[in-house]
Amino acid sequence: MQLPPELRAGVEREAETIAPAVLASAAERLSQAYRQGLGRKNISVTESIAYSLVRLPATYAAVASVLREIAPSRTLLDLGAGPGTAGWAAAECWPELQSITSVEREPALLSLGKNLASQARAGAVRGGQWIAGDLTATSFEPHDTVILSYSLGEMAEPFRRRIVEAAWSAARQALILIEPGTTAGFAVIDAARDRLIEIGGQIAAPCPHAQPCPIRAGDWCHFAARVERTALHRRLKGAAMGYEDEKFSYVAACRGEVEPARARIIRRPVKDAGLIQLSLCAGEGLAQKQIRKRDGNLWRAARKSAWGGRWDH
C-alpha cells in the first residue's frame, strides 16, 4: 500500500529541513517508545517529522484496511489524530467523505497535520477542522463515524472506558478502534469491545459474533497490512526490505443492524499444492478448515483468501 502522492511529497518536504542523522536519532526514540507502549508524549518538531516518516505510513495502511470493512460516512471525527493519518486514509477509501474533525493534544503533531493537509487534493482533508484537545475531556460533537487509531492505549487505564463511552455517544453510525497488534494492544481492544456490546453496539468487524472473545490467554487476535517503504524510510530504520507489515488489532461497532462475516480468517492461510488450511473465528468459536482441490468453488475461494478477510462460504 502506498500513501497518496501529495501526502508522501509533503512528508518528504518536511524532512528536508532536518539532517538525516538527527532524524534517525528521533526515529529510534519514537520506535523504542512505541515498542514499550509509551505512546506520543511531549513530541518535538523533529520527532513529529520522524513520526511522519516511520509511523505514519504503517498507521495509514492499518486504518485503510479497517475502513474497507465499514460502510462509507460523510463526516469523520478522528480522536488522537496525530498528523491526521486516519483522515487521509478515510478520504482515499470513502469518496463520499465531506468533512473531518481532528483532535490532537501534541502541538507539534497538530501543526504538522495542518501543514500536510493544506496540500491535499481531497477537500475533506484540505478543509478539515483541527482541535487542540485532550481526549480525557470525554465530550465530543456528533459525527457519522468516530475513530481512535493507536490512541486509546496511550490513555491511562481508568480513562479508557469513559473515552470509549464518549466516543460511542458521538458516533451516529460507527465507532472504530485500532491498536497495535500486540498482546497489550489486543487487550485494550478486547475490553473496549466488551463495553461496546454492553452499551448497545453492533459489532461489524472483525468479529462474526457478539459472544465473548474465544481467544485464550497467551494468544491474541491481530491482522497485518503491508506498506511500502521509501528510501528515506529504509535508511532511518536501517532496513533492507522495501516494505513492512504493520500488525494491528481492531474492532468496529455500528448502530442498527449489521452483516458481519460468517467467519473471519484470523491467521495467514497456509496454501500448499493440494491443500489450503484456514484458521477461522466463527459464531461457534475457533475452527480449522481444510480445503482441497476437489472442493471446487470452495477451493477457488480459498485460493483468493487472505489473513483478515471474511469467510462467508
PDB file of C-alpha atoms in Angstrom:
ATOM      1  CA  MET A   1       0.000   0.000   0.000  1.00  0.00           C
ATOM      2  CA  GLN A   2       1.246   3.484  -0.880  1.00  0.00           C
ATOM      3  CA  LEU A   3       0.495   6.893   0.596  1.00  0.00           C
ATOM      4  CA  PRO A   4      -1.354   9.450  -1.539  1.00  0.00           C
ATOM      5  CA  PRO A   5       1.325  11.188  -3.675  1.00  0.00           C
ATOM      6  CA  GLU A   6       0.764  14.626  -2.163  1.00  0.00           C
ATOM      7  CA  LEU A   7       0.995  13.240   1.386  1.00  0.00           C
ATOM      8  CA  ARG A   8       4.214  11.430   0.606  1.00  0.00           C
ATOM      9  CA  ALA A   9       5.658  14.544  -1.044  1.00  0.00           C
ATOM     10  CA  GLY A  10       4.612  16.698   1.900  1.00  0.00           C
ATOM     11  CA  VAL A  11       6.309  14.418   4.412  1.00  0.00           C
ATOM     12  CA  GLU A  12       9.498  14.411   2.355  1.00  0.00           C
ATOM     13  CA  ARG A  13       9.482  18.217   2.122  1.00  0.00           C
ATOM     14  CA  GLU A  14       9.232  18.464   5.905  1.00  0.00           C
ATOM     15  CA  ALA A  15      12.149  16.043   6.261  1.00  0.00           C
ATOM     16  CA  GLU A  16      14.392  18.129   4.009  1.00  0.00           C
ATOM     17  CA  THR A  17      14.735  20.736   6.779  1.00  0.00           C
ATOM     18  CA  ILE A  18      16.442  18.320   9.214  1.00  0.00           C
ATOM     19  CA  ALA A  19      19.755  16.455   8.976  1.00  0.00           C
ATOM     20  CA  PRO A  20      19.310  12.711   8.339  1.00  0.00           C
ATOM     21  CA  ALA A  21      21.355  11.768  11.432  1.00  0.00           C
ATOM     22  CA  VAL A  22      19.103  13.898  13.635  1.00  0.00           C
ATOM     23  CA  LEU A  23      16.003  12.359  12.091  1.00  0.00           C
ATOM     24  CA  ALA A  24      17.410   8.858  12.570  1.00  0.00           C
ATOM     25  CA  SER A  25      18.022   9.517  16.262  1.00  0.00           C
ATOM     26  CA  ALA A  26      14.480  10.873  16.691  1.00  0.00           C
ATOM     27  CA  ALA A  27      13.039   7.904  14.800  1.00  0.00           C
ATOM     28  CA  GLU A  28      14.845   5.472  17.090  1.00  0.00           C
ATOM     29  CA  ARG A  29      13.475   7.218  20.204  1.00  0.00           C
ATOM     30  CA  LEU A  30       9.957   7.010  18.813  1.00  0.00           C
ATOM     31  CA  SER A  31      10.374   3.349  17.864  1.00  0.00           C
ATOM     32  CA  GLN A  32      11.524   2.493  21.371  1.00  0.00           C
ATOM     33  CA  ALA A  33       8.589   4.368  22.898  1.00  0.00           C
ATOM     34  CA  TYR A  34       6.189   2.572  20.523  1.00  0.00           C
ATOM     35  CA  ARG A  35       7.587  -0.859  21.398  1.00  0.00           C
ATOM     36  CA  GLN A  36       7.338  -0.042  25.108  1.00  0.00           C
ATOM     37  CA  GLY A  37       3.748   1.171  24.751  1.00  0.00           C
ATOM     38  CA  LEU A  38       4.608   4.689  25.906  1.00  0.00           C
ATOM     39  CA  GLY A  39       2.795   6.458  23.091  1.00  0.00           C
ATOM     40  CA  ARG A  40       3.147  10.021  21.850  1.00  0.00           C
ATOM     41  CA  LYS A  41       4.024  12.446  24.640  1.00  0.00           C
ATOM     42  CA  ASN A  42       5.816  15.802  24.553  1.00  0.00           C
ATOM     43  CA  ILE A  43       6.838  15.305  20.944  1.00  0.00           C
ATOM     44  CA  SER A  44       9.253  17.836  19.482  1.00  0.00           C
ATOM     45  CA  VAL A  45       9.041  19.238  15.955  1.00  0.00           C
ATOM     46  CA  THR A  46      11.871  16.952  14.858  1.00  0.00           C
ATOM     47  CA  GLU A  47      10.179  13.920  16.417  1.00  0.00           C
ATOM     48  CA  SER A  48       6.895  14.787  14.728  1.00  0.00           C
ATOM     49  CA  ILE A  49       8.604  14.726  11.330  1.00  0.00           C
ATOM     50  CA  ALA A  50      10.372  11.473  12.188  1.00  0.00           C
ATOM     51  CA  TYR A  51       6.982  10.080  13.217  1.00  0.00           C
ATOM     52  CA  SER A  52       5.524  11.027   9.842  1.00  0.00           C
ATOM     53  CA  LEU A  53       8.344   9.127   8.124  1.00  0.00           C
ATOM     54  CA  VAL A  54       8.423   5.884  10.131  1.00  0.00           C
ATOM     55  CA  ARG A  55       4.999   5.522  11.741  1.00  0.00           C
ATOM     56  CA  LEU A  56       2.537   7.450   9.565  1.00  0.00           C
ATOM     57  CA  PRO A  57       2.778   5.017   6.586  1.00  0.00           C
ATOM     58  CA  ALA A  58       2.154   1.984   8.798  1.00  0.00           C
ATOM     59  CA  THR A  59      -0.758   3.652  10.576  1.00  0.00           C
ATOM     60  CA  TYR A  60      -2.220   4.704   7.225  1.00  0.00           C
ATOM     61  CA  ALA A  61      -2.088   1.119   5.935  1.00  0.00           C
ATOM     62  CA  ALA A  62      -3.777  -0.286   9.034  1.00  0.00           C
ATOM     63  CA  VAL A  63      -6.533   2.339   9.027  1.00  0.00           C
ATOM     64  CA  ALA A  64      -7.219   1.934   5.310  1.00  0.00           C
ATOM     65  CA  SER A  65      -7.512  -1.842   5.769  1.00  0.00           C
ATOM     66  CA  VAL A  66     -10.104  -1.385   8.517  1.00  0.00           C
ATOM     67  CA  LEU A  67     -12.110   1.316   6.749  1.00  0.00           C
ATOM     68  CA  ARG A  68     -12.771  -1.040   3.859  1.00  0.00           C
ATOM     69  CA  GLU A  69     -14.787  -3.204   6.264  1.00  0.00           C
ATOM     70  CA  ILE A  70     -17.178  -0.353   7.127  1.00  0.00           C
ATOM     71  CA  ALA A  71     -19.877   1.452   5.159  1.00  0.00           C
ATOM     72  CA  PRO A  72     -18.692   4.905   3.991  1.00  0.00           C
ATOM     73  CA  SER A  73     -19.523   8.004   6.019  1.00  0.00           C
ATOM     74  CA  ARG A  74     -19.845  11.697   5.233  1.00  0.00           C
ATOM     75  CA  THR A  75     -18.324  13.051   8.448  1.00  0.00           C
ATOM     76  CA  LEU A  76     -15.387  11.729  10.478  1.00  0.00           C
ATOM     77  CA  LEU A  77     -14.167  12.538  13.984  1.00  0.00           C
ATOM     78  CA  ASP A  78     -10.534  11.476  14.480  1.00  0.00           C
ATOM     79  CA  LEU A  79      -9.628  11.355  18.172  1.00  0.00           C
ATOM     80  CA  GLY A  80      -5.919  11.398  18.924  1.00  0.00           C
ATOM     81  CA  ALA A  81      -5.340  12.262  15.279  1.00  0.00           C
ATOM     82  CA  GLY A  82      -1.564  12.709  15.300  1.00  0.00           C
ATOM     83  CA  PRO A  83      -0.697  14.313  11.944  1.00  0.00           C
ATOM     84  CA  GLY A  84      -4.139  13.400  10.568  1.00  0.00           C
ATOM     85  CA  THR A  85      -3.298   9.964   9.195  1.00  0.00           C
ATOM     86  CA  ALA A  86      -6.782   8.457   9.584  1.00  0.00           C
ATOM     87  CA  GLY A  87      -8.381  11.396   7.812  1.00  0.00           C
ATOM     88  CA  TRP A  88      -6.143  10.921   4.770  1.00  0.00           C
ATOM     89  CA  ALA A  89      -6.973   7.203   4.702  1.00  0.00           C
ATOM     90  CA  ALA A  90     -10.703   7.881   5.039  1.00  0.00           C
ATOM     91  CA  ALA A  91     -10.678  10.404   2.195  1.00  0.00           C
ATOM     92  CA  GLU A  92      -8.918   7.840  -0.020  1.00  0.00           C
ATOM     93  CA  CYS A  93     -11.303   4.988   0.898  1.00  0.00           C
ATOM     94  CA  TRP A  94     -14.525   6.989   1.090  1.00  0.00           C
ATOM     95  CA  PRO A  95     -15.078   9.429  -1.817  1.00  0.00           C
ATOM     96  CA  GLU A  96     -18.344  10.397  -0.092  1.00  0.00           C
ATOM     97  CA  LEU A  97     -16.463  11.912   2.850  1.00  0.00           C
ATOM     98  CA  GLN A  98     -17.278  15.605   3.248  1.00  0.00           C
ATOM     99  CA  SER A  99     -15.698  16.739   6.499  1.00  0.00           C
ATOM    100  CA  ILE A 100     -13.052  15.674   9.021  1.00  0.00           C
ATOM    101  CA  THR A 101     -12.572  16.909  12.573  1.00  0.00           C
ATOM    102  CA  SER A 102      -9.182  16.016  14.066  1.00  0.00           C
ATOM    103  CA  VAL A 103      -8.485  16.246  17.804  1.00  0.00           C
ATOM    104  CA  GLU A 104      -4.823  16.140  18.897  1.00  0.00           C
ATOM    105  CA  ARG A 105      -3.094  17.261  22.102  1.00  0.00           C
ATOM    106  CA  GLU A 106       0.531  17.390  20.880  1.00  0.00           C
ATOM    107  CA  PRO A 107       1.217  20.850  19.340  1.00  0.00           C
ATOM    108  CA  ALA A 108       3.993  19.612  17.033  1.00  0.00           C
ATOM    109  CA  LEU A 109       1.808  16.865  15.552  1.00  0.00           C
ATOM    110  CA  LEU A 110      -1.164  19.199  15.210  1.00  0.00           C
ATOM    111  CA  SER A 111       0.946  21.797  13.387  1.00  0.00           C
ATOM    112  CA  LEU A 112       2.427  19.153  11.095  1.00  0.00           C
ATOM    113  CA  GLY A 113      -1.030  17.766  10.384  1.00  0.00           C
ATOM    114  CA  LYS A 114      -2.270  21.188   9.291  1.00  0.00           C
ATOM    115  CA  ASN A 115       0.753  21.710   7.039  1.00  0.00           C
ATOM    116  CA  LEU A 116       0.309  18.347   5.345  1.00  0.00           C
ATOM    117  CA  ALA A 117      -3.459  18.786   4.958  1.00  0.00           C
ATOM    118  CA  SER A 118      -3.038  22.117   3.184  1.00  0.00           C
ATOM    119  CA  GLN A 119      -1.584  20.235   0.184  1.00  0.00           C
ATOM    120  CA  ALA A 120      -4.304  17.569  -0.036  1.00  0.00           C
ATOM    121  CA  ARG A 121      -6.372  17.080  -3.154  1.00  0.00           C
ATOM    122  CA  ALA A 122      -9.338  15.835  -1.130  1.00  0.00           C
ATOM    123  CA  GLY A 123     -11.461  18.719   0.085  1.00  0.00           C
ATOM    124  CA  ALA A 124     -12.382  16.900   3.294  1.00  0.00           C
ATOM    125  CA  VAL A 125      -8.698  16.751   4.277  1.00  0.00           C
ATOM    126  CA  ARG A 126      -7.724  20.197   2.999  1.00  0.00           C
ATOM    127  CA  GLY A 127     -10.665  21.899   4.703  1.00  0.00           C
ATOM    128  CA  GLY A 128     -10.703  19.783   7.842  1.00  0.00           C
ATOM    129  CA  GLN A 129     -11.112  21.245  11.313  1.00  0.00           C
ATOM    130  CA  TRP A 130      -8.275  20.841  13.814  1.00  0.00           C
ATOM    131  CA  ILE A 131      -8.861  20.990  17.554  1.00  0.00           C
ATOM    132  CA  ALA A 132      -6.131  21.106  20.188  1.00  0.00           C
ATOM    133  CA  GLY A 133      -7.574  18.934  22.921  1.00  0.00           C
ATOM    134  CA  ASP A 134      -7.095  16.133  25.400  1.00  0.00           C
ATOM    135  CA  LEU A 135      -9.288  13.072  24.936  1.00  0.00           C
ATOM    136  CA  THR A 136      -9.955  12.874  28.655  1.00  0.00           C
ATOM    137  CA  ALA A 137     -12.386  15.776  28.151  1.00  0.00           C
ATOM    138  CA  THR A 138     -14.789  12.946  27.140  1.00  0.00           C
ATOM    139  CA  SER A 139     -17.301  15.137  25.347  1.00  0.00           C
ATOM    140  CA  PHE A 140     -17.314  15.313  21.564  1.00  0.00           C
ATOM    141  CA  GLU A 141     -19.571  16.691  18.836  1.00  0.00           C
ATOM    142  CA  PRO A 142     -21.566  14.061  16.909  1.00  0.00           C
ATOM    143  CA  HIS A 143     -20.125  12.730  13.634  1.00  0.00           C
ATOM    144  CA  ASP A 144     -21.147   9.847  11.394  1.00  0.00           C
ATOM    145  CA  THR A 145     -18.015   7.854  12.191  1.00  0.00           C
ATOM    146  CA  VAL A 146     -15.597   8.257  15.095  1.00  0.00           C
ATOM    147  CA  ILE A 147     -12.138   6.682  15.033  1.00  0.00           C
ATOM    148  CA  LEU A 148      -9.409   6.236  17.625  1.00  0.00           C
ATOM    149  CA  SER A 149      -6.360   4.780  15.899  1.00  0.00           C
ATOM    150  CA  TYR A 150      -3.362   3.996  18.081  1.00  0.00           C
ATOM    151  CA  SER A 151      -4.574   6.443  20.712  1.00  0.00           C
ATOM    152  CA  LEU A 152      -6.853   4.642  23.196  1.00  0.00           C
ATOM    153  CA  GLY A 153      -3.980   2.529  24.501  1.00  0.00           C
ATOM    154  CA  GLU A 154      -1.984   5.687  25.214  1.00  0.00           C
ATOM    155  CA  MET A 155      -4.580   6.745  27.762  1.00  0.00           C
ATOM    156  CA  ALA A 156      -4.275   5.762  31.407  1.00  0.00           C
ATOM    157  CA  GLU A 157      -6.439   2.701  32.004  1.00  0.00           C
ATOM    158  CA  PRO A 158      -9.017   4.449  34.256  1.00  0.00           C
ATOM    159  CA  PHE A 159      -9.846   6.844  31.387  1.00  0.00           C
ATOM    160  CA  ARG A 160     -10.259   4.278  28.589  1.00  0.00           C
ATOM    161  CA  ARG A 161     -13.764   3.138  29.489  1.00  0.00           C
ATOM    162  CA  ARG A 162     -15.024   6.740  29.679  1.00  0.00           C
ATOM    163  CA  ILE A 163     -13.386   7.646  26.384  1.00  0.00           C
ATOM    164  CA  VAL A 164     -14.964   4.641  24.639  1.00  0.00           C
ATOM    165  CA  GLU A 165     -18.377   5.624  26.028  1.00  0.00           C
ATOM    166  CA  ALA A 166     -17.952   9.266  24.986  1.00  0.00           C
ATOM    167  CA  ALA A 167     -16.732   8.290  21.516  1.00  0.00           C
ATOM    168  CA  TRP A 168     -19.694   5.934  21.097  1.00  0.00           C
ATOM    169  CA  SER A 169     -22.081   8.704  22.155  1.00  0.00           C
ATOM    170  CA  ALA A 170     -20.602  10.926  19.432  1.00  0.00           C
ATOM    171  CA  ALA A 171     -20.860   8.244  16.718  1.00  0.00           C
ATOM    172  CA  ARG A 172     -24.055   8.482  14.683  1.00  0.00           C
ATOM    173  CA  GLN A 173     -23.146   5.426  12.592  1.00  0.00           C
ATOM    174  CA  ALA A 174     -19.920   3.737  13.649  1.00  0.00           C
ATOM    175  CA  LEU A 175     -17.005   3.718  16.081  1.00  0.00           C
ATOM    176  CA  ILE A 176     -13.648   2.261  15.030  1.00  0.00           C
ATOM    177  CA  LEU A 177     -10.841   1.427  17.457  1.00  0.00           C
ATOM    178  CA  ILE A 178      -7.371   0.365  16.272  1.00  0.00           C
ATOM    179  CA  GLU A 179      -4.373  -0.562  18.419  1.00  0.00           C
ATOM    180  CA  PRO A 180      -1.000  -2.235  17.834  1.00  0.00           C
ATOM    181  CA  GLY A 181      -1.194  -5.941  17.072  1.00  0.00           C
ATOM    182  CA  THR A 182       0.392  -6.960  20.350  1.00  0.00           C
ATOM    183  CA  THR A 183      -0.945  -8.727  23.414  1.00  0.00           C
ATOM    184  CA  ALA A 184      -1.289  -5.342  25.134  1.00  0.00           C
ATOM    185  CA  GLY A 185      -2.981  -3.732  22.135  1.00  0.00           C
ATOM    186  CA  PHE A 186      -5.391  -6.622  21.770  1.00  0.00           C
ATOM    187  CA  ALA A 187      -6.250  -6.436  25.490  1.00  0.00           C
ATOM    188  CA  VAL A 188      -7.270  -2.787  25.024  1.00  0.00           C
ATOM    189  CA  ILE A 189      -9.443  -3.687  22.032  1.00  0.00           C
ATOM    190  CA  ASP A 190     -10.998  -6.701  23.753  1.00  0.00           C
ATOM    191  CA  ALA A 191     -12.004  -4.661  26.815  1.00  0.00           C
ATOM    192  CA  ALA A 192     -13.438  -1.899  24.610  1.00  0.00           C
ATOM    193  CA  ARG A 193     -15.360  -4.481  22.562  1.00  0.00           C
ATOM    194  CA  ASP A 194     -16.964  -5.861  25.713  1.00  0.00           C
ATOM    195  CA  ARG A 195     -18.050  -2.381  26.776  1.00  0.00           C
ATOM    196  CA  LEU A 196     -19.433  -1.501  23.348  1.00  0.00           C
ATOM    197  CA  ILE A 197     -21.567  -4.636  23.341  1.00  0.00           C
ATOM    198  CA  GLU A 198     -22.843  -3.743  26.837  1.00  0.00           C
ATOM    199  CA  ILE A 199     -23.990  -0.293  25.694  1.00  0.00           C
ATOM    200  CA  GLY A 200     -25.699  -1.480  22.504  1.00  0.00           C
ATOM    201  CA  GLY A 201     -23.005  -1.503  19.834  1.00  0.00           C
ATOM    202  CA  GLN A 202     -23.410  -3.984  16.987  1.00  0.00           C
ATOM    203  CA  ILE A 203     -20.016  -5.487  16.173  1.00  0.00           C
ATOM    204  CA  ALA A 204     -19.477  -5.151  12.432  1.00  0.00           C
ATOM    205  CA  ALA A 205     -15.851  -6.289  12.179  1.00  0.00           C
ATOM    206  CA  PRO A 206     -13.706  -8.216  12.565  1.00  0.00           C
ATOM    207  CA  CYS A 207     -15.765 -10.412  14.892  1.00  0.00           C
ATOM    208  CA  PRO A 208     -18.511 -12.556  13.289  1.00  0.00           C
ATOM    209  CA  HIS A 209     -20.427 -12.641  16.579  1.00  0.00           C
ATOM    210  CA  ALA A 210     -21.076 -10.738  19.824  1.00  0.00           C
ATOM    211  CA  GLN A 211     -20.154 -13.618  22.104  1.00  0.00           C
ATOM    212  CA  PRO A 212     -17.180 -13.385  24.479  1.00  0.00           C
ATOM    213  CA  CYS A 213     -13.943 -13.477  22.511  1.00  0.00           C
ATOM    214  CA  PRO A 214     -12.792 -17.115  22.168  1.00  0.00           C
ATOM    215  CA  ILE A 215      -9.105 -16.158  22.033  1.00  0.00           C
ATOM    216  CA  ARG A 216      -7.418 -17.671  25.080  1.00  0.00           C
ATOM    217  CA  ALA A 217      -4.743 -16.221  27.348  1.00  0.00           C
ATOM    218  CA  GLY A 218      -1.329 -16.229  25.725  1.00  0.00           C
ATOM    219  CA  ASP A 219      -2.776 -15.601  22.249  1.00  0.00           C
ATOM    220  CA  TRP A 220      -4.221 -12.515  20.621  1.00  0.00           C
ATOM    221  CA  CYS A 221      -6.282 -11.534  17.599  1.00  0.00           C
ATOM    222  CA  HIS A 222      -4.445  -9.331  15.137  1.00  0.00           C
ATOM    223  CA  PHE A 223      -4.064  -8.692  11.428  1.00  0.00           C
ATOM    224  CA  ALA A 224      -1.464  -7.202   9.084  1.00  0.00           C
ATOM    225  CA  ALA A 225      -1.276  -4.536   6.389  1.00  0.00           C
ATOM    226  CA  ARG A 226       1.683  -4.251   4.029  1.00  0.00           C
ATOM    227  CA  VAL A 227       3.085  -0.785   3.398  1.00  0.00           C
ATOM    228  CA  GLU A 228       5.772   0.395   1.003  1.00  0.00           C
ATOM    229  CA  ARG A 229       8.925   1.905   2.494  1.00  0.00           C
ATOM    230  CA  THR A 230      10.564   4.876   0.802  1.00  0.00           C
ATOM    231  CA  ALA A 231      14.355   5.040   0.531  1.00  0.00           C
ATOM    232  CA  LEU A 232      14.449   7.546   3.413  1.00  0.00           C
ATOM    233  CA  HIS A 233      12.163   5.323   5.494  1.00  0.00           C
ATOM    234  CA  ARG A 234      14.518   2.373   4.984  1.00  0.00           C
ATOM    235  CA  ARG A 235      17.556   4.483   5.837  1.00  0.00           C
ATOM    236  CA  LEU A 236      16.033   5.806   9.074  1.00  0.00           C
ATOM    237  CA  LYS A 237      15.045   2.322  10.225  1.00  0.00           C
ATOM    238  CA  GLY A 238      18.206   0.630   8.983  1.00  0.00           C
ATOM    239  CA  ALA A 239      16.008  -1.707   6.947  1.00  0.00           C
ATOM    240  CA  ALA A 240      16.878  -3.535   3.741  1.00  0.00           C
ATOM    241  CA  MET A 241      13.403  -4.567   2.584  1.00  0.00           C
ATOM    242  CA  GLY A 242      11.242  -2.215   0.550  1.00  0.00           C
ATOM    243  CA  TYR A 243       8.120  -2.926   2.599  1.00  0.00           C
ATOM    244  CA  GLU A 244       6.961  -3.729   6.117  1.00  0.00           C
ATOM    245  CA  ASP A 245       3.923  -5.477   7.574  1.00  0.00           C
ATOM    246  CA  GLU A 246       2.077  -3.447  10.184  1.00  0.00           C
ATOM    247  CA  LYS A 247       0.387  -5.677  12.764  1.00  0.00           C
ATOM    248  CA  PHE A 248      -2.801  -4.291  14.331  1.00  0.00           C
ATOM    249  CA  SER A 249      -5.875  -5.252  16.350  1.00  0.00           C
ATOM    250  CA  TYR A 250      -9.220  -3.527  15.864  1.00  0.00           C
ATOM    251  CA  VAL A 251     -12.935  -3.501  16.446  1.00  0.00           C
ATOM    252  CA  ALA A 252     -15.705  -1.637  14.623  1.00  0.00           C
ATOM    253  CA  ALA A 253     -19.138  -1.161  16.188  1.00  0.00           C
ATOM    254  CA  CYS A 254     -22.190   0.223  14.413  1.00  0.00           C
ATOM    255  CA  ARG A 255     -25.661   1.407  15.289  1.00  0.00           C
ATOM    256  CA  GLY A 256     -28.529  -0.563  13.821  1.00  0.00           C
ATOM    257  CA  GLU A 257     -28.328  -3.862  12.002  1.00  0.00           C
ATOM    258  CA  VAL A 258     -25.022  -5.083  10.593  1.00  0.00           C
ATOM    259  CA  GLU A 259     -23.987  -8.004   8.403  1.00  0.00           C
ATOM    260  CA  PRO A 260     -20.847  -9.429   9.975  1.00  0.00           C
ATOM    261  CA  ALA A 261     -18.843 -12.108   8.250  1.00  0.00           C
ATOM    262  CA  ARG A 262     -19.977 -15.699   8.795  1.00  0.00           C
ATOM    263  CA  ALA A 263     -16.368 -16.279   9.816  1.00  0.00           C
ATOM    264  CA  ARG A 264     -13.116 -14.283   9.857  1.00  0.00           C
ATOM    265  CA  ILE A 265      -9.706 -15.597   8.776  1.00  0.00           C
ATOM    266  CA  ILE A 266      -7.543 -14.888  11.816  1.00  0.00           C
ATOM    267  CA  ARG A 267      -4.190 -16.297  10.644  1.00  0.00           C
ATOM    268  CA  ARG A 268      -2.312 -16.211   7.385  1.00  0.00           C
ATOM    269  CA  PRO A 269      -3.739 -19.064   5.234  1.00  0.00           C
ATOM    270  CA  VAL A 270      -1.399 -21.998   4.668  1.00  0.00           C
ATOM    271  CA  LYS A 271      -1.547 -22.702   0.938  1.00  0.00           C
ATOM    272  CA  ASP A 272       0.085 -25.877  -0.357  1.00  0.00           C
ATOM    273  CA  ALA A 273      -0.184 -27.509  -3.754  1.00  0.00           C
ATOM    274  CA  GLY A 274      -3.298 -29.537  -2.994  1.00  0.00           C
ATOM    275  CA  LEU A 275      -4.397 -28.293   0.405  1.00  0.00           C
ATOM    276  CA  ILE A 276      -5.316 -24.918   1.928  1.00  0.00           C
ATOM    277  CA  GLN A 277      -5.723 -24.564   5.681  1.00  0.00           C
ATOM    278  CA  LEU A 278      -7.690 -21.692   7.179  1.00  0.00           C
ATOM    279  CA  SER A 279      -7.795 -20.592  10.818  1.00  0.00           C
ATOM    280  CA  LEU A 280     -11.259 -19.170  11.413  1.00  0.00           C
ATOM    281  CA  CYS A 281     -13.209 -17.367  14.089  1.00  0.00           C
ATOM    282  CA  ALA A 282     -16.934 -18.101  13.709  1.00  0.00           C
ATOM    283  CA  GLY A 283     -20.092 -17.887  15.766  1.00  0.00           C
ATOM    284  CA  GLU A 284     -19.381 -21.358  17.093  1.00  0.00           C
ATOM    285  CA  GLY A 285     -15.852 -20.390  18.158  1.00  0.00           C
ATOM    286  CA  LEU A 286     -12.402 -21.028  16.697  1.00  0.00           C
ATOM    287  CA  ALA A 287     -12.064 -23.585  13.932  1.00  0.00           C
ATOM    288  CA  GLN A 288      -9.562 -25.023  11.471  1.00  0.00           C
ATOM    289  CA  LYS A 289     -10.808 -25.656   7.941  1.00  0.00           C
ATOM    290  CA  GLN A 290      -9.048 -27.771   5.346  1.00  0.00           C
ATOM    291  CA  ILE A 291      -9.951 -27.294   1.694  1.00  0.00           C
ATOM    292  CA  ARG A 292      -8.767 -29.475  -1.183  1.00  0.00           C
ATOM    293  CA  LYS A 293      -8.805 -29.089  -4.936  1.00  0.00           C
ATOM    294  CA  ARG A 294     -11.760 -31.421  -5.248  1.00  0.00           C
ATOM    295  CA  ASP A 295     -13.873 -28.928  -3.271  1.00  0.00           C
ATOM    296  CA  GLY A 296     -14.443 -26.876  -6.417  1.00  0.00           C
ATOM    297  CA  ASN A 297     -15.834 -23.430  -5.654  1.00  0.00           C
ATOM    298  CA  LEU A 298     -14.545 -23.564  -2.083  1.00  0.00           C
ATOM    299  CA  TRP A 299     -11.051 -24.236  -3.401  1.00  0.00           C
ATOM    300  CA  ARG A 300     -11.227 -21.281  -5.765  1.00  0.00           C
ATOM    301  CA  ALA A 301     -12.422 -19.019  -2.945  1.00  0.00           C
ATOM    302  CA  ALA A 302      -9.709 -20.287  -0.621  1.00  0.00           C
ATOM    303  CA  ARG A 303      -7.044 -19.584  -3.259  1.00  0.00           C
ATOM    304  CA  LYS A 304      -8.059 -15.906  -3.083  1.00  0.00           C
ATOM    305  CA  SER A 305      -8.385 -15.803   0.710  1.00  0.00           C
ATOM    306  CA  ALA A 306      -6.169 -13.614   2.878  1.00  0.00           C
ATOM    307  CA  TRP A 307      -5.419 -13.057   6.539  1.00  0.00           C
ATOM    308  CA  GLY A 308      -8.097 -10.804   7.998  1.00  0.00           C
ATOM    309  CA  GLY A 309     -10.574 -11.469   5.223  1.00  0.00           C
ATOM    310  CA  ARG A 310     -14.176 -12.601   5.530  1.00  0.00           C
ATOM    311  CA  TRP A 311     -15.080 -16.250   5.007  1.00  0.00           C
ATOM    312  CA  ASP A 312     -18.741 -16.357   4.050  1.00  0.00           C
ATOM    313  CA  HIS A 313     -18.778 -19.796   2.399  1.00  0.00           C
TER     314      HIS A 313
END
